[in-house]
Short mmCIF file of C-alpha atoms in Angstrom, two decimals:
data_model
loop_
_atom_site.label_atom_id
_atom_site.label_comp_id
_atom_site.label_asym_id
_atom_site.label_seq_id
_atom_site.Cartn_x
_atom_site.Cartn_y
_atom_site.Cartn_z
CA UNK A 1 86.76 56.39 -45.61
CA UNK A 2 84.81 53.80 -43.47
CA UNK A 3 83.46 50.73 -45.54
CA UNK A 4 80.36 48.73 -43.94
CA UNK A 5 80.48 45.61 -42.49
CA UNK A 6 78.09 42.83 -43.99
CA UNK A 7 76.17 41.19 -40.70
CA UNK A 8 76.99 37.40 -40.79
CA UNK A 9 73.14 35.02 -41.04
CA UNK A 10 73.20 32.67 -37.82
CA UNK A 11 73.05 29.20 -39.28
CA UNK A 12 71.09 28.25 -36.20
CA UNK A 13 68.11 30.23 -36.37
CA UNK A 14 65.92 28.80 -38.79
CA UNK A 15 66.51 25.45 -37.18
CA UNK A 16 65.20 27.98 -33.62
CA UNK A 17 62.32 28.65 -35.37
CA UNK A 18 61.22 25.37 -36.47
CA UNK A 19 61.61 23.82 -33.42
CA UNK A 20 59.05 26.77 -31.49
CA UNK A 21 56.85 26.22 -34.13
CA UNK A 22 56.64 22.47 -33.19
CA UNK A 23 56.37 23.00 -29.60
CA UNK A 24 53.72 25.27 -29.62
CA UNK A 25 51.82 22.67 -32.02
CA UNK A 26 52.52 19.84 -29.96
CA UNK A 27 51.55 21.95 -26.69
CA UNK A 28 48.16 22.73 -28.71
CA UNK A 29 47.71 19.02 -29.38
CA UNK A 30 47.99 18.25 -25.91
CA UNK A 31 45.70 20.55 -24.49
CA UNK A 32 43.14 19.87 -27.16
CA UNK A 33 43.29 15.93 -25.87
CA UNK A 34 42.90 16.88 -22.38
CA UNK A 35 39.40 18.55 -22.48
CA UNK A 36 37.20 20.01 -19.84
CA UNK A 37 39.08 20.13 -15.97
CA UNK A 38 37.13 18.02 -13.48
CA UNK A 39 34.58 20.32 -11.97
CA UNK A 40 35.13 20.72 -7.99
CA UNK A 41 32.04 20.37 -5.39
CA UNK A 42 31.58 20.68 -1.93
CA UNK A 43 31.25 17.70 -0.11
CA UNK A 44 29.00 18.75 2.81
CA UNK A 45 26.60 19.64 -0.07
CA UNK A 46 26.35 16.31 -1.27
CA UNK A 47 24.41 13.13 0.05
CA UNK A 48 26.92 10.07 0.10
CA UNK A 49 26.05 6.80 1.64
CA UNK A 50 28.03 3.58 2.03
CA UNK A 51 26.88 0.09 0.25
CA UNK A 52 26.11 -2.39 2.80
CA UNK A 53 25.13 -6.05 3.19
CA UNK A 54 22.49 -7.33 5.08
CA UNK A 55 18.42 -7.19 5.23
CA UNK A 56 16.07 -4.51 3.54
CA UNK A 57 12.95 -4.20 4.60
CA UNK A 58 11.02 -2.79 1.07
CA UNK A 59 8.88 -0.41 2.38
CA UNK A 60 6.48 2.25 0.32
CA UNK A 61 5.87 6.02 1.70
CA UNK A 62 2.85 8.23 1.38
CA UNK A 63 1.73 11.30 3.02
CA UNK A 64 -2.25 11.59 3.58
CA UNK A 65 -5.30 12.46 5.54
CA UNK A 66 -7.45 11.04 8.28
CA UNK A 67 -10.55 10.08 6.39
CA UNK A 68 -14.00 9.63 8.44
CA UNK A 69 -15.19 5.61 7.43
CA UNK A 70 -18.82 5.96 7.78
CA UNK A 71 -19.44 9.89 6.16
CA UNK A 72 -22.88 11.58 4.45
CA UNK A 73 -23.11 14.16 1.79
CA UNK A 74 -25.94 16.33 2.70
CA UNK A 75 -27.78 17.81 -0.54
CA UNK A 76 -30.62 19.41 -1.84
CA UNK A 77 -33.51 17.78 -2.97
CA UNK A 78 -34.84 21.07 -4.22
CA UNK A 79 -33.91 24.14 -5.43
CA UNK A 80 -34.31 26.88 -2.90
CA UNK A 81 -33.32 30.40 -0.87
CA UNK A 82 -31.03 30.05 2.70
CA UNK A 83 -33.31 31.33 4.93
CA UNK A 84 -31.62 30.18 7.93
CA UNK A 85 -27.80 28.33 8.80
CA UNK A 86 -28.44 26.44 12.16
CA UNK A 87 -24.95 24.43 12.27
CA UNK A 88 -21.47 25.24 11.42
CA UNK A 89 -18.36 22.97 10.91
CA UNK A 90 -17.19 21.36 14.09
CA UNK A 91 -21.06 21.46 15.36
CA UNK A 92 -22.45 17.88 16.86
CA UNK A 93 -25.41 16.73 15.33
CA UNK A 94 -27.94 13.83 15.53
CA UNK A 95 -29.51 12.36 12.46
CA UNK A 96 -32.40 14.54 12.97
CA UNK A 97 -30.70 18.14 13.77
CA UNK A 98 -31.75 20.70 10.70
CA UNK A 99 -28.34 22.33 9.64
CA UNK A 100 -30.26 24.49 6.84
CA UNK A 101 -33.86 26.34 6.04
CA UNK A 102 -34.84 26.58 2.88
CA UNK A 103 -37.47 28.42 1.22
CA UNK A 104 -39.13 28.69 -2.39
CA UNK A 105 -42.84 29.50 -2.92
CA UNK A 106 -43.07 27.43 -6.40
CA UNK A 107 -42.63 24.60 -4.12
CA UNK A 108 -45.15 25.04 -1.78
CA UNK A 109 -47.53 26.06 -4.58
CA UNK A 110 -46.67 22.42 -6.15
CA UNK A 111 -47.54 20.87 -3.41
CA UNK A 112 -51.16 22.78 -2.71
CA UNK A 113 -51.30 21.63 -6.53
CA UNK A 114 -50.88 18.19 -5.86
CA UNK A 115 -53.10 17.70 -2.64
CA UNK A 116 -55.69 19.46 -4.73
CA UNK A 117 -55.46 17.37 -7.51
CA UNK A 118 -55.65 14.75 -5.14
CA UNK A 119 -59.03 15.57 -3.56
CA UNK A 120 -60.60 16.00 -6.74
CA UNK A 121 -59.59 12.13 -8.08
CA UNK A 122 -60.51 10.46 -4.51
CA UNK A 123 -64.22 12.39 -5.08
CA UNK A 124 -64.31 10.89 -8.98
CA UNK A 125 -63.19 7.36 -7.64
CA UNK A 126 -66.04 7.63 -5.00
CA UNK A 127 -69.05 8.63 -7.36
CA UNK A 128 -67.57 6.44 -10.60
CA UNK A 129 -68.11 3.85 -7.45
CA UNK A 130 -71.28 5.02 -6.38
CA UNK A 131 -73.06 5.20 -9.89
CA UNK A 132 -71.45 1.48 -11.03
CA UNK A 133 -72.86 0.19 -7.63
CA UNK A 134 -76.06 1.69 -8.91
CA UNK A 135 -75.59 0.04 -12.09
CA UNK A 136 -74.66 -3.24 -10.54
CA UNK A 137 -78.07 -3.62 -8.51
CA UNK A 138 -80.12 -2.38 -11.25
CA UNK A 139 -78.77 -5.73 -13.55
CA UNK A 140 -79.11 -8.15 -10.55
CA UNK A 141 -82.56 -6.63 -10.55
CA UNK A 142 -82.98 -7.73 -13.70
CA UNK A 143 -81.63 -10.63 -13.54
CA UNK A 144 -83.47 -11.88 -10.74
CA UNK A 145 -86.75 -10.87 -12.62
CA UNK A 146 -85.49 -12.97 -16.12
CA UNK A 147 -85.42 -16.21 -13.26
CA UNK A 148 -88.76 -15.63 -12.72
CA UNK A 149 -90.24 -15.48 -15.37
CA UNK A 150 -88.09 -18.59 -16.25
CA UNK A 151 -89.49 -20.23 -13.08
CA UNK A 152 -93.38 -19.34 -14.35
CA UNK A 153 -92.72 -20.01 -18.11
CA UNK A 154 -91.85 -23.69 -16.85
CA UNK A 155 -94.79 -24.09 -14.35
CA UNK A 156 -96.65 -23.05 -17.40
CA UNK A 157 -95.66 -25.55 -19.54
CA UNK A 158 -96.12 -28.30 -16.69
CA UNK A 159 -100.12 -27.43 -16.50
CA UNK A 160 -100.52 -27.17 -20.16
CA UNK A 161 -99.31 -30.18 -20.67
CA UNK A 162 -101.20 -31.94 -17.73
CA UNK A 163 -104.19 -30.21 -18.88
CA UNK A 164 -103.48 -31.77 -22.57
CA UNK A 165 -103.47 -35.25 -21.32
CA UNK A 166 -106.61 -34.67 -19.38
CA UNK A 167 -108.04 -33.55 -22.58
CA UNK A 168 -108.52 -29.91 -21.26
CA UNK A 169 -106.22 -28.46 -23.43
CA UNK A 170 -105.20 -27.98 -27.38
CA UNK A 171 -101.78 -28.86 -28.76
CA UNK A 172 -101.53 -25.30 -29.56
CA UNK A 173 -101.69 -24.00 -25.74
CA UNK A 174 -99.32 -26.45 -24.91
CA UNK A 175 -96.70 -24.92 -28.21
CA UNK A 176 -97.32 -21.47 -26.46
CA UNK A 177 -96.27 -22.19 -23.31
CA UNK A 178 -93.24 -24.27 -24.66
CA UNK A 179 -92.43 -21.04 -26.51
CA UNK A 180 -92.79 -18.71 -23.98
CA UNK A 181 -90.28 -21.07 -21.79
CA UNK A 182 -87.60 -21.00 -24.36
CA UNK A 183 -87.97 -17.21 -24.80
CA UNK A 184 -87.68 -17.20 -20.95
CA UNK A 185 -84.73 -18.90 -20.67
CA UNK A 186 -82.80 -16.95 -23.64
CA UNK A 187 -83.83 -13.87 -21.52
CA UNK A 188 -82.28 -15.72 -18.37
CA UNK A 189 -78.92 -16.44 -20.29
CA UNK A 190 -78.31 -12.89 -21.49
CA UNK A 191 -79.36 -11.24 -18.51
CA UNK A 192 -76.59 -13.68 -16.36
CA UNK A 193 -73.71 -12.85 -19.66
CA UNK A 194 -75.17 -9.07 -19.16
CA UNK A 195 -74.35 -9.22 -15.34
CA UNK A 196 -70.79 -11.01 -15.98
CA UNK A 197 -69.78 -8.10 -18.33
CA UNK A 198 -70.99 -5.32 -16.05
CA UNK A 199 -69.20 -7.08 -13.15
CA UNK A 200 -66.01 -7.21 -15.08
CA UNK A 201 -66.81 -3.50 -16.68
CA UNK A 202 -67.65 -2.13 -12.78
CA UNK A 203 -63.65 -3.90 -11.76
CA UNK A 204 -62.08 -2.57 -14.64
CA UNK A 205 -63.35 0.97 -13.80
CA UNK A 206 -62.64 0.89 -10.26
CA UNK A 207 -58.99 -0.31 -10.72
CA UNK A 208 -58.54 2.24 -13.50
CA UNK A 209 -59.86 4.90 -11.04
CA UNK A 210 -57.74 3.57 -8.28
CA UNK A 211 -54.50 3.95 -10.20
CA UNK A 212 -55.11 6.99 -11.20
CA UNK A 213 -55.47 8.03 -7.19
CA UNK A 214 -52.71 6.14 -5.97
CA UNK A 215 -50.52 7.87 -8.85
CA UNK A 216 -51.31 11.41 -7.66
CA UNK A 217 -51.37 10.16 -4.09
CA UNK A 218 -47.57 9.50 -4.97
CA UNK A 219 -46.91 12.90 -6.49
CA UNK A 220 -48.77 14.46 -3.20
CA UNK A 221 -46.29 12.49 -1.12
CA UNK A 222 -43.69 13.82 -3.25
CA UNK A 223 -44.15 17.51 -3.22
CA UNK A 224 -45.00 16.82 0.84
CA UNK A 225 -41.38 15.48 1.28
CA UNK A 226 -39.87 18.44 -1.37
CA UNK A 227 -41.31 20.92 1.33
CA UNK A 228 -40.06 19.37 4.35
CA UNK A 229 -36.49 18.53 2.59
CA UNK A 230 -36.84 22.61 2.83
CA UNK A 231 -35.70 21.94 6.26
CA UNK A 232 -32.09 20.28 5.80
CA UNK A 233 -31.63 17.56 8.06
CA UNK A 234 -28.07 15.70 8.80
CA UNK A 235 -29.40 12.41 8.41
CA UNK A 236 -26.42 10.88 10.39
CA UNK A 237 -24.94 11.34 13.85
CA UNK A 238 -21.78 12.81 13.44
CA UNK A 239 -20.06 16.42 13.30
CA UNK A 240 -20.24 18.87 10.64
CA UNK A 241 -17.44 18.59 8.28
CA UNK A 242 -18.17 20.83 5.54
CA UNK A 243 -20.81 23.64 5.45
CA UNK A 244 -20.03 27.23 3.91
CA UNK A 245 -23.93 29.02 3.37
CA UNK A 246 -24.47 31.60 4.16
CA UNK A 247 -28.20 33.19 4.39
CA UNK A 248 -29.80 35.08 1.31
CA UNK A 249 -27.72 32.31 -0.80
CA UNK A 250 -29.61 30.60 -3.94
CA UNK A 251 -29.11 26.81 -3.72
CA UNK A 252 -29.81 24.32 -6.78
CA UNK A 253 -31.34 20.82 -6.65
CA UNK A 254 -28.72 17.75 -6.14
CA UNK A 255 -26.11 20.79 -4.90
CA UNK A 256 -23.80 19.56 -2.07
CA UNK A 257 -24.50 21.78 1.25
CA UNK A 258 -22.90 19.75 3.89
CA UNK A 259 -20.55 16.51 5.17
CA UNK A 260 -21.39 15.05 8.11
CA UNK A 261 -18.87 12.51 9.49
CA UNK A 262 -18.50 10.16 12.44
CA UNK A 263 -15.19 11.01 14.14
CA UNK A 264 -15.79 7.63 16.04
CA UNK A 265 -13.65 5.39 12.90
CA UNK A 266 -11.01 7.27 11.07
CA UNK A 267 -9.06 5.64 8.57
CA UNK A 268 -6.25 7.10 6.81
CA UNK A 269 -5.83 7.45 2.92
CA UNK A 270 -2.38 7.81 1.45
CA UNK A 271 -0.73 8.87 -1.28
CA UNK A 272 1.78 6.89 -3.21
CA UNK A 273 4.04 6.89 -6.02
CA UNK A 274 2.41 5.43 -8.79
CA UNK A 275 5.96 3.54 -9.65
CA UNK A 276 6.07 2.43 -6.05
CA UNK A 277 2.16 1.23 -5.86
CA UNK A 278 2.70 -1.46 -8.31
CA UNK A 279 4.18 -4.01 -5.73
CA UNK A 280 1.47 -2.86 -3.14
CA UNK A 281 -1.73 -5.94 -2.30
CA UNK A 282 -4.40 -5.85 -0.10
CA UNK A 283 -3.54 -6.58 4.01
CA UNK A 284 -0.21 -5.08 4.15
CA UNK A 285 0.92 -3.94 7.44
CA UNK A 286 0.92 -0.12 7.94
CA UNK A 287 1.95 2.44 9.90
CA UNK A 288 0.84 5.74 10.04
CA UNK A 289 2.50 8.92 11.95
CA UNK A 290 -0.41 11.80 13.29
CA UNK A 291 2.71 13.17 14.57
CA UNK A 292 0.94 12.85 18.48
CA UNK A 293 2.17 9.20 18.05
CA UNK A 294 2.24 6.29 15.46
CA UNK A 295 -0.39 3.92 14.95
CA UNK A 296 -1.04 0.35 12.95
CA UNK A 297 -3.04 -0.73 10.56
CA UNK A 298 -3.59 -2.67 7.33
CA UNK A 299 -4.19 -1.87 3.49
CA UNK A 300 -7.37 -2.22 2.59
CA UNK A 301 -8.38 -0.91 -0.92
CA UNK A 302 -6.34 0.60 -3.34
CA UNK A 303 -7.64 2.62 -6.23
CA UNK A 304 -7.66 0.94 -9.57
CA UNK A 305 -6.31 4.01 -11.09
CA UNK A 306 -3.73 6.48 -10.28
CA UNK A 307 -4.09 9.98 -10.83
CA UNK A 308 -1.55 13.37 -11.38
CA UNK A 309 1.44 10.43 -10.91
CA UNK A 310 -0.23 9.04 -6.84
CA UNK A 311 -1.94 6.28 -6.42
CA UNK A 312 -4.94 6.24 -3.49
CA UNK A 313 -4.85 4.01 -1.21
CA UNK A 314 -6.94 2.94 2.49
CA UNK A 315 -5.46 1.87 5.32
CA UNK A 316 -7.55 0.21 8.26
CA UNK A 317 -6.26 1.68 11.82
CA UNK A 318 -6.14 -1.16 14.01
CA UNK A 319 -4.59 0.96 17.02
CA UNK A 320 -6.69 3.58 18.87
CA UNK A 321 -5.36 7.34 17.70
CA UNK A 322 -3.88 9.67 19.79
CA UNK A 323 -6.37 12.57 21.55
CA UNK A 324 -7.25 15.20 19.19
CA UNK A 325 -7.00 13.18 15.96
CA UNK A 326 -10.05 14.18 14.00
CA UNK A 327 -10.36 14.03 9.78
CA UNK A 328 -8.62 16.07 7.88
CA UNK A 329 -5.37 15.81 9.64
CA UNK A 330 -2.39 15.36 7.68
CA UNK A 331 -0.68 12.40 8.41
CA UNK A 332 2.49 10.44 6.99
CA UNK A 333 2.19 6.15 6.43
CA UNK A 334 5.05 3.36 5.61
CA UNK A 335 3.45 0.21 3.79
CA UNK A 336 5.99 -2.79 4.51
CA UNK A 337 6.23 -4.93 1.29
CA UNK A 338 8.86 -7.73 2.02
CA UNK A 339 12.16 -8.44 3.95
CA UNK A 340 15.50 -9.24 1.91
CA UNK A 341 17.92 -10.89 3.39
CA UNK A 342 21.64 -10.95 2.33
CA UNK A 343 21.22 -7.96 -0.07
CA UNK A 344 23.80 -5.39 -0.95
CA UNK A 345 21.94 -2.11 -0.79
CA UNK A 346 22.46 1.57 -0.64
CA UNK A 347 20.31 4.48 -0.02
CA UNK A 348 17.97 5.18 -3.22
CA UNK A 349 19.63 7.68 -5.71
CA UNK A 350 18.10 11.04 -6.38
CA UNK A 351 17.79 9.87 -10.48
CA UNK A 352 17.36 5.92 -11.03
CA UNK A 353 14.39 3.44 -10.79
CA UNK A 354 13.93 -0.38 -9.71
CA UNK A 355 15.19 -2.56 -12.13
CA UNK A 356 16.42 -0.33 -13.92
CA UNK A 357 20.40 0.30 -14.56
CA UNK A 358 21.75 3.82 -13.82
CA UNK A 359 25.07 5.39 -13.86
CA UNK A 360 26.26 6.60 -10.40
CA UNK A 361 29.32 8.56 -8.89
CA UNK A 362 31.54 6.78 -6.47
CA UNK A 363 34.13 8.08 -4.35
CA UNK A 364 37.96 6.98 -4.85
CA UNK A 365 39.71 5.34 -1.17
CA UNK A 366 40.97 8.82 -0.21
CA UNK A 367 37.68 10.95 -0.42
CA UNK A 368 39.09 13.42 -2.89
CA UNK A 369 37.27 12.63 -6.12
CA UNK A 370 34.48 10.27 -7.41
CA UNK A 371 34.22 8.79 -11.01
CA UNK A 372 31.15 7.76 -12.67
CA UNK A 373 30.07 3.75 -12.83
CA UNK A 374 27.17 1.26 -14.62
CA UNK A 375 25.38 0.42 -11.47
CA UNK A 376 22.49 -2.10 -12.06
CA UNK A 377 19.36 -1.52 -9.30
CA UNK A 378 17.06 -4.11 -8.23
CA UNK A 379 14.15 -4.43 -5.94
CA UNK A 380 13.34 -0.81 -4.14
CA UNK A 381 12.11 0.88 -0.75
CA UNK A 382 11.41 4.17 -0.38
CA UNK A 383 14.73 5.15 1.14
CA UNK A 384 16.63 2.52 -0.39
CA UNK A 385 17.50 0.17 -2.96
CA UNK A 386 19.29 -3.21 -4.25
CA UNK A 387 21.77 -3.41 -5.91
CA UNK A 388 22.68 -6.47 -8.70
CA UNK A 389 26.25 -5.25 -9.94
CA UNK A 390 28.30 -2.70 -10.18
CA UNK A 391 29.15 -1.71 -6.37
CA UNK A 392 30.32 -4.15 -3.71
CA UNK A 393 29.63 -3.35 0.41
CA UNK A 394 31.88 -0.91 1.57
CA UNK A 395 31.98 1.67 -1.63
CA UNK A 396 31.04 5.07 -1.17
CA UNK A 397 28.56 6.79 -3.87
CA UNK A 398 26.63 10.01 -4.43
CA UNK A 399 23.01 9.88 -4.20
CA UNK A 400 22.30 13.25 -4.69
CA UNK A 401 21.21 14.82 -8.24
CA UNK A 402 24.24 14.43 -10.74
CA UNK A 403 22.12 15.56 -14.12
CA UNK A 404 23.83 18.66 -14.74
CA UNK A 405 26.97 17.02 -14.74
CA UNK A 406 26.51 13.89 -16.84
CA UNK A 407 28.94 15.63 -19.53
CA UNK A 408 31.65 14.21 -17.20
CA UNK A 409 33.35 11.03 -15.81
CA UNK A 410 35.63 12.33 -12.81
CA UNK A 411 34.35 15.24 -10.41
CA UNK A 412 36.66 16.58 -7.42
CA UNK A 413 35.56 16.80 -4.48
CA UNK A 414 36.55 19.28 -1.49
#
C-alpha cells in the first residue's frame, strides 16, 4: 500500500513574510510624508510680471463723472398740482424760463386772505391816526387857553398891586389875584405834562399800529411770491439736467423738481480707494480720460469722509474738453502722488497692501514651477508697487489671485 509523504515547511518563508510586511509599512510611511502633489496651472491664465529697478511714478486711479461747477436745484416753495411741463432735460434755459405750472386753490385763497387782512389794518392805522390827531389839537387847544389865562392872572396881579400902592385897592384884592395866578400857572404845568403824555401816547399808538401793518404787509408779500413760485422758474442760465413731471402729478413743498447746470465749467469728481486716498493733498496734478481725449487738471477738494469703501474727490480741468463733453459722462482720472527713484518694483499683486508684508509665488529659472516667498511691500501706485525685501530685479512672480491655494508652497506650472 502507498504511505503519504509529509510536505517539508520552507525555512524561508516566514522570514518572506516579514520582510513584505515591512515594505509595505515603510512604503506607507513614505507616502504619508510626502503629502498633497503640487497642483498644475496654466500659465497663459496667470498674470506674471518681472521685478525691475528704476523710477515709479505713485499714481492713484478713479473712475467718475463730469460734474457741472456752478449747478441749481430747482424746488418747490409750495405744495401744488402739475398743470403744465414747459422744459425737458437737455432744454436751454435763461434764469427766467418757467420749466413748471403749478396750481393749488388754498394758495390763492391765502393770499386773497392776506391782502384782505391787509386793507383792513392800513384803514385802522389811518383812523387810530385820524382820531389821535384829533386828540392832539384838542390838548394844544387847551393848552394854549391854560397860557392865557396864565398871561391875565399875572396882568392881574400887576394892577392890583399898583392899585394897592396908590391906595385904590385892599390887601385882600391884591391875595386874590396872587391866588388866581398860582392856580393859573398849576393849570399851565399840567396842561404842558398833559400834552407831553398824549404826544408820547399818540407815538406809541402809531408805531404799534404801524407794526402791526408792516407785519401783514410781509405775510401779503409772502403769499404774493407763494403764487407766483406756482410758476417754476430756472433761476440760472444753464440746461436742464434733471426734470421727470409729468402733468396731473401732486408735488410737496421743499420737493426737488429740477437741476439746472451750466455746461460752460465741468469739473470731474472721482472715485478712489479709500486705502489709496490717504496719501492724496490738495493741488495734485490730474489727468482725466473722456475717452474723446485726455485732459489736465488739479485736485481740489477731497471729501472728509469716505463712503461704501471710495473716497470723493474734485478735480479742477485746466485743459479745454473735447466736443460733446457734457455732465454726466463717465470718465476715468490718474492723480500723480510722487516719483521714486532707484526702487525695485513690480506690478501690484491681486491680494497685498502698502506696507504691508505678503507672501507671493515666484517662478523657478526654467519657468516650470513657482514656490511661495515673504515678500515685504512698500510705497504703492495703482498698478504697481515697492518692494523692501524679499525679491531682487529680474525675478519672476504671480500677481494674480493665489487664495485658494495658500494650503501649498510649490505649484507647477504648464
Amino acid at each position: 500500500m502507498d504511505i503519504p509523504r509529509e510536505k517539508k515547511k520552507d525555512p524561508r518563508r516566514p522570514w518572506l513574510i516579514a520582510a513584505i510586511v515591512v515594505g509595505v509599512l515603510v512604503s506607507l510611511l513614505g507616502l504619508s510624508r510626502l503629502g498633497p502633489a503640487s497642483p498644475q496651472l496654466e500659465k497663459a491664465t496667470l498674470l506674471i510680471d518681472v521685478v525691475k529697478r528704476g523710477e515709479l511714478v505713485r499714481r492713484v486711479h478713479g473712475n467718475g463723472t463730469l460734474v457741472p461747477e456752478n449747478q441749481r436745484f430747482v424746488s418747490a416753495l409750495t405744495a401744488g398740482r402739475v398743470e403744465q411741463v414747459l422744459a425737458r432735460p437737455g432744454s436751454p434755459v435763461e434764469a427766467s424760463t418757467i420749466l413748471i405750472e403749478l396750481s393749488n386753490p388754498d394758495v390763492q385763497l391765502e393770499a386773497l386772505d392776506a391782502e384782505r387782512q391787509l386793507k383792513l389794518a392800513e384803514a385802522e392805522l389811518a383812523s387810530v391816526r385820524s382820531s389821535l390827531e384829533t386828540a392832539k389839537l384838542i390838548q394844544e387847544g387847551s393848552l394854549a387857553s391854560s397860557r392865557t389865562e396864565l398871561r391875565e392872572a399875572e396882568r392881574a396881579v400887576a394892577v392890583a398891586e399898583r392899585l394897592a400902592q396908590d391906595g385904590l385897592n385892599s390887601t385882600m384884592d391884591v391875595d386874590r389875584a396872587r391866588d388866581r395866578l398860582e392856580e393859573a400857572k398849576e393849570r399851565n404845568t399840567g396842561e404842558k405834562r398833559r400834552t407831553v403824555v398824549a404826544s408820547e401816547a399818540f407815538l406809541a399808538q402809531i408805531e404799534l399800529r404801524k407794526a402791526d401793518v408792516e407785519r401783514l404787509r410781509a405775510i401779503a408779500r409772502f403769499q404774493r411770491e407763494r403764487v407766483a413760485s406756482m410758476q417754476v422758474r430756472a433761476g440760472a442760465s444753464g440746461t436742464v439736467q434733471e426734470l421727470s413731471l409729468e402733468p396731473g402729478q401732486w408735488v410737496q413743498s421743499g420737493q426737488r423738481l429740477a437741476r439746472v447746470a451750466s455746461s460752460e465749467r465741468l469739473k470731474a469728481v472721482l472715485q478712489v480707494v479709500e486705502t489709496q486716498a490717504r496719501d492724496l493733498t490738495l493741488g495734485l496734478p490730474t489727468t482725466v480720460d473722456t475717452r474723446d481725449g485726455v485732459v489736465t487738471g488739479r485736485l481740489s477738494r477731497i471729501d472728509p469722509g469716505a463712503q461704501n469703501g471710495f473716497v470723493n474727490v474734485d478735480v479742477t480741468l485746466s485743459d479745454s474738453l473735447p466736443r460733446g463733453a457734457r455732465p454726466d459722462m463717465s470718465v476715468e482720472g490718474t492723480v500723480e502722488i510722487e516719483k521714486l527713484d532707484d526702487v525695485v518694483s513690480v506690478g501690484r499683486p491681486a491680494l497685498g497692501e502698502s506696507e504691508t508684508t505678503t507672501r507671493m509665488f515666484k517662478l523657478s529659472a526654467d519657468g516650470h514651477s513657482a514656490i511661495r516667498v515673504s515678500v515685504r511691500l512698500g510705497r504703492a501706485s495703482f498698478n504697481a508697487v515697492v518692494i523692501e525685501s524679499g525679491l531682487v530685479p529680474g525675478d519672476r512672480v504671480i500677481l494674480s489671485d493665489m487664495s485658494q491655494w495658500q494650503h501649498v508652497d510649490r505649484v507647477r506650472l504648464k
